[in-house]
mmCIF file of C-alpha atoms and ligand atoms in Angstrom:
data_model
loop_
_atom_site.group_PDB
_atom_site.id
_atom_site.type_symbol
_atom_site.label_atom_id
_atom_site.label_comp_id
_atom_site.label_asym_id
_atom_site.label_seq_id
_atom_site.Cartn_x
_atom_site.Cartn_y
_atom_site.Cartn_z
ATOM 1 C CA MET A 2 -8.949 12.378 -22.880
ATOM 2 C CA ASP A 3 -5.036 13.262 -23.162
ATOM 3 C CA ALA A 4 -2.140 11.391 -25.032
ATOM 4 C CA TYR A 5 -0.861 9.950 -21.820
ATOM 5 C CA TRP A 6 -4.352 8.229 -20.694
ATOM 6 C CA LEU A 7 -4.582 7.231 -24.293
ATOM 7 C CA LEU A 8 -0.625 5.852 -24.454
ATOM 8 C CA CYS A 9 -1.590 3.822 -20.914
ATOM 9 C CA LEU A 10 -4.956 2.227 -22.330
ATOM 10 C CA PHE A 11 -2.871 1.380 -25.228
ATOM 11 C CA VAL A 12 -0.213 -0.182 -23.258
ATOM 12 C CA PHE A 13 -2.948 -2.057 -21.288
ATOM 13 C CA VAL A 14 -4.463 -3.638 -24.387
ATOM 14 C CA PHE A 15 -1.745 -4.438 -26.299
ATOM 15 C CA ALA A 16 -0.282 -6.309 -23.104
ATOM 16 C CA TYR A 17 -3.901 -8.127 -22.750
ATOM 17 C CA LEU A 18 -4.148 -8.798 -26.589
ATOM 18 C CA LEU A 19 -0.457 -10.209 -25.991
ATOM 19 C CA ASN A 20 -1.136 -12.215 -22.998
ATOM 20 C CA ILE A 21 -4.568 -13.522 -24.190
ATOM 21 C CA CYS A 22 -2.972 -14.674 -27.965
ATOM 22 C CA TYR A 23 -0.414 -16.846 -26.429
ATOM 23 C CA ILE A 24 -3.199 -18.384 -23.700
ATOM 24 C CA THR A 25 -5.953 -18.907 -26.138
ATOM 25 C CA VAL A 26 -4.804 -19.055 -29.561
ATOM 26 C CA PHE A 27 -1.439 -20.584 -28.897
ATOM 27 C CA TYR A 28 -1.664 -22.986 -25.911
ATOM 28 C CA HIS A 29 -5.413 -23.582 -25.530
ATOM 29 C CA ARG A 30 -6.883 -23.991 -29.278
ATOM 30 C CA GLY A 31 -3.054 -25.001 -30.310
ATOM 31 C CA LEU A 32 -1.026 -27.136 -28.278
ATOM 32 C CA THR A 33 -3.743 -28.533 -25.816
ATOM 33 C CA HIS A 34 -6.642 -29.290 -28.498
ATOM 34 C CA GLN A 35 -4.672 -29.107 -31.646
ATOM 35 C CA ALA A 36 -7.563 -27.227 -33.409
ATOM 36 C CA LEU A 37 -4.607 -25.256 -34.793
ATOM 37 C CA GLU A 38 -1.856 -26.665 -36.000
ATOM 38 C CA LEU A 39 1.297 -24.400 -35.342
ATOM 39 C CA PRO A 40 4.425 -24.624 -37.742
ATOM 40 C CA ASP A 41 7.169 -25.952 -36.397
ATOM 41 C CA GLY A 42 9.370 -22.941 -35.750
ATOM 42 C CA VAL A 43 6.337 -21.235 -34.368
ATOM 43 C CA ARG A 44 5.735 -24.076 -32.014
ATOM 44 C CA ARG A 45 9.128 -23.821 -30.712
ATOM 45 C CA PHE A 46 9.116 -20.279 -30.491
ATOM 46 C CA VAL A 47 6.210 -20.376 -28.693
ATOM 47 C CA VAL A 48 7.430 -23.130 -25.914
ATOM 48 C CA ALA A 49 10.585 -20.909 -25.690
ATOM 49 C CA THR A 50 9.012 -17.636 -24.707
ATOM 50 C CA GLY A 51 5.661 -18.952 -23.608
ATOM 51 C CA GLY A 52 6.318 -18.809 -19.692
ATOM 52 C CA TRP A 53 8.104 -15.528 -20.214
ATOM 53 C CA ILE A 54 5.416 -13.677 -21.395
ATOM 54 C CA THR A 55 2.381 -15.341 -19.772
ATOM 55 C CA GLY A 56 4.227 -16.890 -16.384
ATOM 56 C CA LEU A 57 2.225 -20.023 -17.280
ATOM 57 C CA ASP A 58 4.047 -23.239 -18.626
ATOM 58 C CA PRO A 59 3.030 -23.892 -21.467
ATOM 59 C CA LYS A 60 3.007 -28.057 -20.963
ATOM 60 C CA GLY A 61 2.028 -27.360 -17.496
ATOM 61 C CA TRP A 62 -1.105 -25.450 -18.572
ATOM 62 C CA SER A 63 -1.768 -27.968 -21.273
ATOM 63 C CA CYS A 64 -1.742 -30.805 -18.750
ATOM 64 C CA MET A 65 -4.132 -29.238 -16.482
ATOM 65 C CA HIS A 66 -6.669 -28.149 -18.941
ATOM 66 C CA ARG A 67 -6.729 -31.313 -20.624
ATOM 67 C CA LEU A 68 -7.664 -32.837 -16.884
ATOM 68 C CA HIS A 69 -10.254 -30.588 -16.562
ATOM 69 C CA HIS A 70 -12.101 -31.940 -19.972
ATOM 70 C CA ARG A 71 -11.450 -35.144 -19.015
ATOM 71 C CA TYR A 72 -13.038 -35.048 -15.305
ATOM 72 C CA SER A 73 -15.084 -31.671 -16.022
ATOM 73 C CA ASP A 74 -17.218 -30.854 -13.138
ATOM 74 C CA THR A 75 -16.142 -34.036 -11.098
ATOM 75 C CA PRO A 76 -14.529 -34.075 -7.724
ATOM 76 C CA LYS A 77 -11.141 -34.907 -10.159
ATOM 77 C CA ASP A 78 -11.636 -31.654 -12.275
ATOM 78 C CA PRO A 79 -8.679 -29.647 -11.605
ATOM 79 C CA HIS A 80 -10.849 -26.177 -11.373
ATOM 80 C CA SER A 81 -14.582 -26.483 -10.919
ATOM 81 C CA PRO A 82 -16.704 -23.990 -9.096
ATOM 82 C CA VAL A 83 -19.470 -26.972 -8.672
ATOM 83 C CA HIS A 84 -16.994 -28.156 -6.030
ATOM 84 C CA LYS A 85 -14.952 -25.459 -4.713
ATOM 85 C CA GLY A 86 -17.149 -22.529 -5.163
ATOM 86 C CA PHE A 87 -17.206 -19.529 -7.019
ATOM 87 C CA PHE A 88 -14.361 -17.449 -5.414
ATOM 88 C CA MET A 89 -12.308 -20.239 -4.068
ATOM 89 C CA ILE A 90 -11.942 -21.745 -7.795
ATOM 90 C CA ALA A 91 -9.181 -18.889 -7.867
ATOM 91 C CA TYR A 92 -6.995 -20.561 -5.324
ATOM 92 C CA GLN A 93 -8.089 -23.912 -6.588
ATOM 93 C CA GLN A 94 -6.543 -23.508 -9.972
ATOM 94 C CA LEU A 95 -3.184 -22.012 -8.380
ATOM 95 C CA LEU A 96 -3.032 -25.263 -6.379
ATOM 96 C CA SER A 97 -3.869 -27.725 -9.274
ATOM 97 C CA TYR A 98 -1.377 -25.915 -11.580
ATOM 98 C CA LYS A 99 1.414 -26.316 -9.215
ATOM 99 C CA ALA A 100 0.278 -30.067 -8.105
ATOM 100 C CA VAL A 101 0.395 -30.531 -12.611
ATOM 101 C CA LEU A 102 4.044 -28.787 -12.730
ATOM 102 C CA ARG A 103 5.252 -31.109 -9.595
ATOM 103 C CA GLY A 104 3.257 -34.299 -10.809
ATOM 104 C CA LEU A 105 5.352 -33.551 -14.704
ATOM 105 C CA ILE A 106 8.978 -32.880 -13.557
ATOM 106 C CA LYS A 107 8.352 -36.038 -11.339
ATOM 107 C CA ARG A 108 6.995 -37.847 -14.352
ATOM 108 C CA ASP A 109 4.060 -39.084 -12.717
ATOM 109 C CA PRO A 110 2.390 -41.210 -15.455
ATOM 110 C CA GLU A 111 -1.155 -39.557 -14.077
ATOM 111 C CA TYR A 112 0.022 -36.471 -15.367
ATOM 112 C CA CYS A 113 2.751 -37.285 -18.193
ATOM 113 C CA ASN A 114 0.339 -39.725 -19.744
ATOM 114 C CA VAL A 115 -1.898 -36.645 -20.701
ATOM 115 C CA VAL A 116 0.372 -35.043 -22.634
ATOM 116 C CA LYS A 117 2.205 -37.638 -23.887
ATOM 117 C CA ASP A 118 2.095 -36.212 -27.621
ATOM 118 C CA LEU A 119 3.913 -32.906 -26.448
ATOM 119 C CA ASP A 120 7.704 -33.181 -27.397
ATOM 120 C CA PHE A 121 8.558 -30.754 -25.242
ATOM 121 C CA GLU A 122 9.889 -30.285 -21.382
ATOM 122 C CA VAL A 123 8.328 -28.521 -18.654
ATOM 123 C CA SER A 124 10.607 -25.080 -18.858
ATOM 124 C CA TRP A 125 13.982 -25.456 -16.761
ATOM 125 C CA MET A 126 12.545 -22.466 -14.570
ATOM 126 C CA ASN A 127 10.114 -24.249 -13.482
ATOM 127 C CA ARG A 128 12.100 -27.488 -12.886
ATOM 128 C CA ARG A 129 14.742 -25.396 -11.139
ATOM 129 C CA GLY A 130 11.715 -23.964 -8.915
ATOM 130 C CA LEU A 131 12.255 -20.730 -10.735
ATOM 131 C CA TRP A 132 8.707 -20.125 -11.638
ATOM 132 C CA TYR A 133 8.829 -16.123 -10.528
ATOM 133 C CA LEU A 134 11.440 -14.647 -13.084
ATOM 134 C CA PRO A 135 8.615 -13.771 -15.359
ATOM 135 C CA TYR A 136 6.902 -11.890 -12.492
ATOM 136 C CA VAL A 137 10.358 -10.406 -11.776
ATOM 137 C CA LEU A 138 11.098 -9.505 -15.626
ATOM 138 C CA HIS A 139 7.246 -8.309 -15.601
ATOM 139 C CA GLY A 140 7.366 -6.307 -12.747
ATOM 140 C CA ALA A 141 10.875 -4.489 -13.665
ATOM 141 C CA ILE A 142 9.413 -3.216 -16.375
ATOM 142 C CA GLY A 143 6.422 -1.645 -14.797
ATOM 143 C CA LEU A 144 8.864 -0.617 -12.295
ATOM 144 C CA ILE A 145 10.902 0.889 -14.926
ATOM 145 C CA LEU A 146 7.743 2.556 -17.039
ATOM 146 C CA THR A 147 6.736 3.865 -13.290
ATOM 147 C CA TRP A 148 9.995 5.557 -12.741
ATOM 148 C CA GLN A 149 10.772 6.966 -16.007
ATOM 149 C CA VAL A 150 6.914 7.760 -17.278
ATOM 150 C CA GLY A 151 4.474 7.532 -13.991
ATOM 151 C CA TRP A 152 2.855 4.738 -12.109
ATOM 152 C CA LEU A 153 -0.376 4.562 -13.931
ATOM 153 C CA LEU A 154 1.771 3.812 -17.326
ATOM 154 C CA GLY A 155 3.709 0.904 -15.445
ATOM 155 C CA SER A 156 0.383 -0.214 -14.092
ATOM 156 C CA ALA A 157 -1.138 -0.540 -17.265
ATOM 157 C CA TYR A 158 1.677 -2.959 -18.368
ATOM 158 C CA PHE A 159 1.884 -4.997 -15.272
ATOM 159 C CA LEU A 160 -1.988 -5.697 -14.963
ATOM 160 C CA GLY A 161 -2.480 -6.172 -18.750
ATOM 161 C CA ILE A 162 0.250 -8.634 -19.501
ATOM 162 C CA MET A 163 -0.206 -10.439 -15.744
ATOM 163 C CA SER A 164 -3.786 -10.541 -16.248
ATOM 164 C CA HIS A 165 -4.155 -14.503 -16.665
ATOM 165 C CA PRO A 166 -4.966 -15.320 -13.007
ATOM 166 C CA VAL A 167 -8.171 -12.778 -13.288
ATOM 167 C CA GLN A 168 -8.926 -13.703 -16.935
ATOM 168 C CA GLY A 169 -8.600 -17.667 -16.049
ATOM 169 C CA TRP A 170 -11.008 -17.226 -12.659
ATOM 170 C CA MET A 171 -13.561 -15.612 -14.638
ATOM 171 C CA VAL A 172 -13.545 -18.209 -17.719
ATOM 172 C CA ASN A 173 -13.485 -21.561 -14.905
ATOM 173 C CA SER A 174 -15.909 -20.155 -12.105
ATOM 174 C CA MET A 175 -18.601 -18.104 -14.736
ATOM 175 C CA GLY A 176 -17.833 -20.715 -17.734
ATOM 176 C CA HIS A 177 -19.143 -23.475 -15.372
ATOM 177 C CA ALA A 178 -21.595 -21.638 -13.508
ATOM 178 C CA LEU A 179 -23.521 -18.910 -14.833
ATOM 179 C CA GLY A 180 -24.847 -18.554 -18.308
ATOM 180 C CA TYR A 181 -26.989 -20.437 -21.046
ATOM 181 C CA ARG A 182 -26.300 -24.103 -22.772
ATOM 182 C CA ASN A 183 -26.471 -24.872 -26.415
ATOM 183 C CA PHE A 184 -25.870 -28.713 -25.869
ATOM 184 C CA ASN A 185 -26.854 -31.174 -23.044
ATOM 185 C CA THR A 186 -22.687 -31.786 -21.961
ATOM 186 C CA HIS A 187 -22.269 -34.018 -19.188
ATOM 187 C CA ASP A 188 -20.519 -31.537 -17.348
ATOM 188 C CA ASN A 189 -22.079 -27.930 -15.764
ATOM 189 C CA SER A 190 -20.348 -26.194 -18.591
ATOM 190 C CA LYS A 191 -21.925 -22.481 -19.697
ATOM 191 C CA ASN A 192 -21.897 -20.331 -22.413
ATOM 192 C CA ASN A 193 -21.580 -16.808 -20.520
ATOM 193 C CA THR A 194 -21.612 -13.976 -22.766
ATOM 194 C CA LEU A 195 -19.351 -11.343 -20.622
ATOM 195 C CA VAL A 196 -16.662 -13.666 -19.938
ATOM 196 C CA ALA A 197 -16.924 -14.190 -24.151
ATOM 197 C CA LEU A 198 -16.564 -10.765 -24.602
ATOM 198 C CA LEU A 199 -13.298 -10.022 -21.718
ATOM 199 C CA VAL A 200 -12.053 -13.179 -22.615
ATOM 200 C CA ALA A 201 -11.459 -13.381 -26.316
ATOM 201 C CA GLY A 202 -14.463 -16.099 -26.566
ATOM 202 C CA GLU A 203 -13.079 -18.075 -23.602
ATOM 203 C CA GLY A 204 -16.290 -17.758 -22.057
ATOM 204 C CA TYR A 205 -18.278 -20.196 -24.495
ATOM 205 C CA GLN A 206 -17.495 -23.310 -22.522
ATOM 206 C CA ASN A 207 -20.439 -25.009 -23.444
ATOM 207 C CA ASN A 208 -20.017 -24.889 -26.813
ATOM 208 C CA HIS A 209 -16.260 -25.371 -26.470
ATOM 209 C CA HIS A 210 -16.622 -28.596 -24.306
ATOM 210 C CA ARG A 211 -19.350 -30.172 -26.651
ATOM 211 C CA TYR A 212 -17.098 -29.072 -29.656
ATOM 212 C CA PRO A 213 -13.133 -29.420 -28.048
ATOM 213 C CA ARG A 214 -11.515 -29.769 -31.536
ATOM 214 C CA ALA A 215 -13.392 -26.828 -33.051
ATOM 215 C CA ALA A 216 -11.130 -23.388 -33.586
ATOM 216 C CA LYS A 217 -13.985 -21.352 -33.236
ATOM 217 C CA PHE A 218 -15.548 -21.185 -29.770
ATOM 218 C CA SER A 219 -19.029 -19.092 -31.256
ATOM 219 C CA MET A 220 -21.596 -21.383 -32.317
ATOM 220 C CA ARG A 221 -24.831 -18.950 -33.105
ATOM 221 C CA TRP A 222 -24.982 -16.041 -35.184
ATOM 222 C CA TRP A 223 -24.770 -13.723 -32.628
ATOM 223 C CA GLU A 224 -21.850 -15.426 -30.717
ATOM 224 C CA VAL A 225 -18.727 -12.972 -30.757
ATOM 225 C CA ASP A 226 -15.800 -15.017 -30.326
ATOM 226 C CA TRP A 227 -12.551 -12.491 -30.867
ATOM 227 C CA GLY A 228 -10.057 -14.876 -30.126
ATOM 228 C CA TYR A 229 -11.408 -16.483 -33.283
ATOM 229 C CA THR A 230 -10.689 -13.589 -35.258
ATOM 230 C CA MET A 231 -7.342 -13.755 -34.147
ATOM 231 C CA CYS A 232 -6.638 -17.347 -35.269
ATOM 232 C CA LEU A 233 -7.900 -16.203 -38.648
ATOM 233 C CA GLY A 234 -5.379 -13.176 -38.653
ATOM 234 C CA LEU A 235 -2.590 -15.188 -38.000
ATOM 235 C CA ALA A 236 -3.540 -18.143 -40.330
ATOM 236 C CA SER A 237 -3.493 -15.140 -43.504
ATOM 237 C CA LEU A 238 0.147 -14.581 -41.786
ATOM 238 C CA GLY A 239 1.049 -18.049 -41.932
ATOM 239 C CA VAL A 240 1.670 -18.195 -38.121
ATOM 240 C CA VAL A 241 -1.154 -20.782 -37.586
ATOM 241 C CA LYS A 242 -2.889 -23.336 -39.731
ATOM 242 C CA PHE A 243 -6.457 -24.740 -39.569
ATOM 243 C CA ASP A 244 -9.411 -25.575 -41.806
ATOM 244 C CA SER A 245 -11.492 -22.866 -41.343
ATOM 245 C CA SER A 246 -14.301 -24.161 -43.004
ATOM 246 C CA ALA A 247 -14.197 -27.973 -41.393
ATOM 247 C CA ASN A 248 -17.815 -28.599 -39.952
ATOM 248 C CA LEU A 249 -18.709 -29.206 -36.871
ATOM 249 C CA ARG A 250 -19.826 -33.203 -38.029
ATOM 250 C CA ASP A 251 -15.933 -33.684 -39.084
ATOM 251 C CA LEU A 252 -14.861 -31.861 -35.551
ATOM 252 C CA ASP A 253 -17.127 -34.333 -33.646
ATOM 253 C CA GLN A 254 -14.477 -37.187 -32.590
ATOM 254 C CA PRO A 255 -12.225 -37.737 -29.737
ATOM 255 C CA GLU A 256 -9.141 -35.454 -29.372
ATOM 256 C CA PRO A 257 -6.051 -37.249 -30.536
ATOM 257 C CA TRP A 258 -4.434 -36.806 -27.285
ATOM 258 C CA ASP A 259 -7.184 -38.664 -25.324
ATOM 259 C CA LEU A 260 -6.781 -41.378 -28.208
ATOM 260 C CA VAL A 261 -3.261 -41.433 -27.120
ATOM 261 C CA THR A 262 -3.680 -41.478 -23.316
ATOM 262 C CA ASN A 263 -6.656 -44.196 -23.652
ATOM 263 C CA GLN A 264 -4.162 -46.223 -25.766
ATOM 264 C CA VAL A 265 -1.514 -45.913 -22.683
ATOM 265 C CA SER A 266 -3.811 -46.405 -19.815
HETATM 266 ZN ZN1 ZN B 329 -14.265 -25.766 -19.075
HETATM 267 ZN ZN1 ZN B 330 -10.526 -26.393 -23.607
#
């Protein structure tokens, strides 16, 4: 493999890791489930930059994902292969995300109450209908790399940084359709090893639905959650905080956001 191919591979992996770090560590385990604490400055940085890095609004993503946990695999689930099928879910997750953003912007209580504890707004880009700006930014960077270096490098960057629709589809479809179960949850969540390996442990949906407050999604000795490894690395740098010694019994409680919502409704 020559140096150019290695550079393309490095750029793809770096961009993929940056995107998945925002989604699985900051958005999912941090903002949505509060399995990790984000110090104030980090939280503000994530909220300010998350939309630009991932193309996904942190409040919109958190709201949609909490609705997924609340209504998992029922007709009200924003994305379920049980009701929409394995491939149609890719389109359903996009439609649901747009609906959630519209609901939050219009201050519809059905959506706002679910994220009442998140003290920041939907980004100005989404409020003004400029959701496409991050895609334009990353497309422009990809084109500049193509123009200056080569199409393979430009494509590696763009596909790595904008990989979330494919990551999301794999987790939302296979994680609720194909795999094994460690826990008898009320949904169709599954543990899918391939998806877990590709998407930072997110494939362990059955484990995660049983213990959503746990930062670690792997539960058996042979399950590998490298998203949790990222959490440990970031914790050692002080970027996130959590109690890595907490046992599952301590974490087997309703999530704080669910309590807040239930008090309101
Ligand atoms: Zn799920
Ligand atoms: Zn979750």
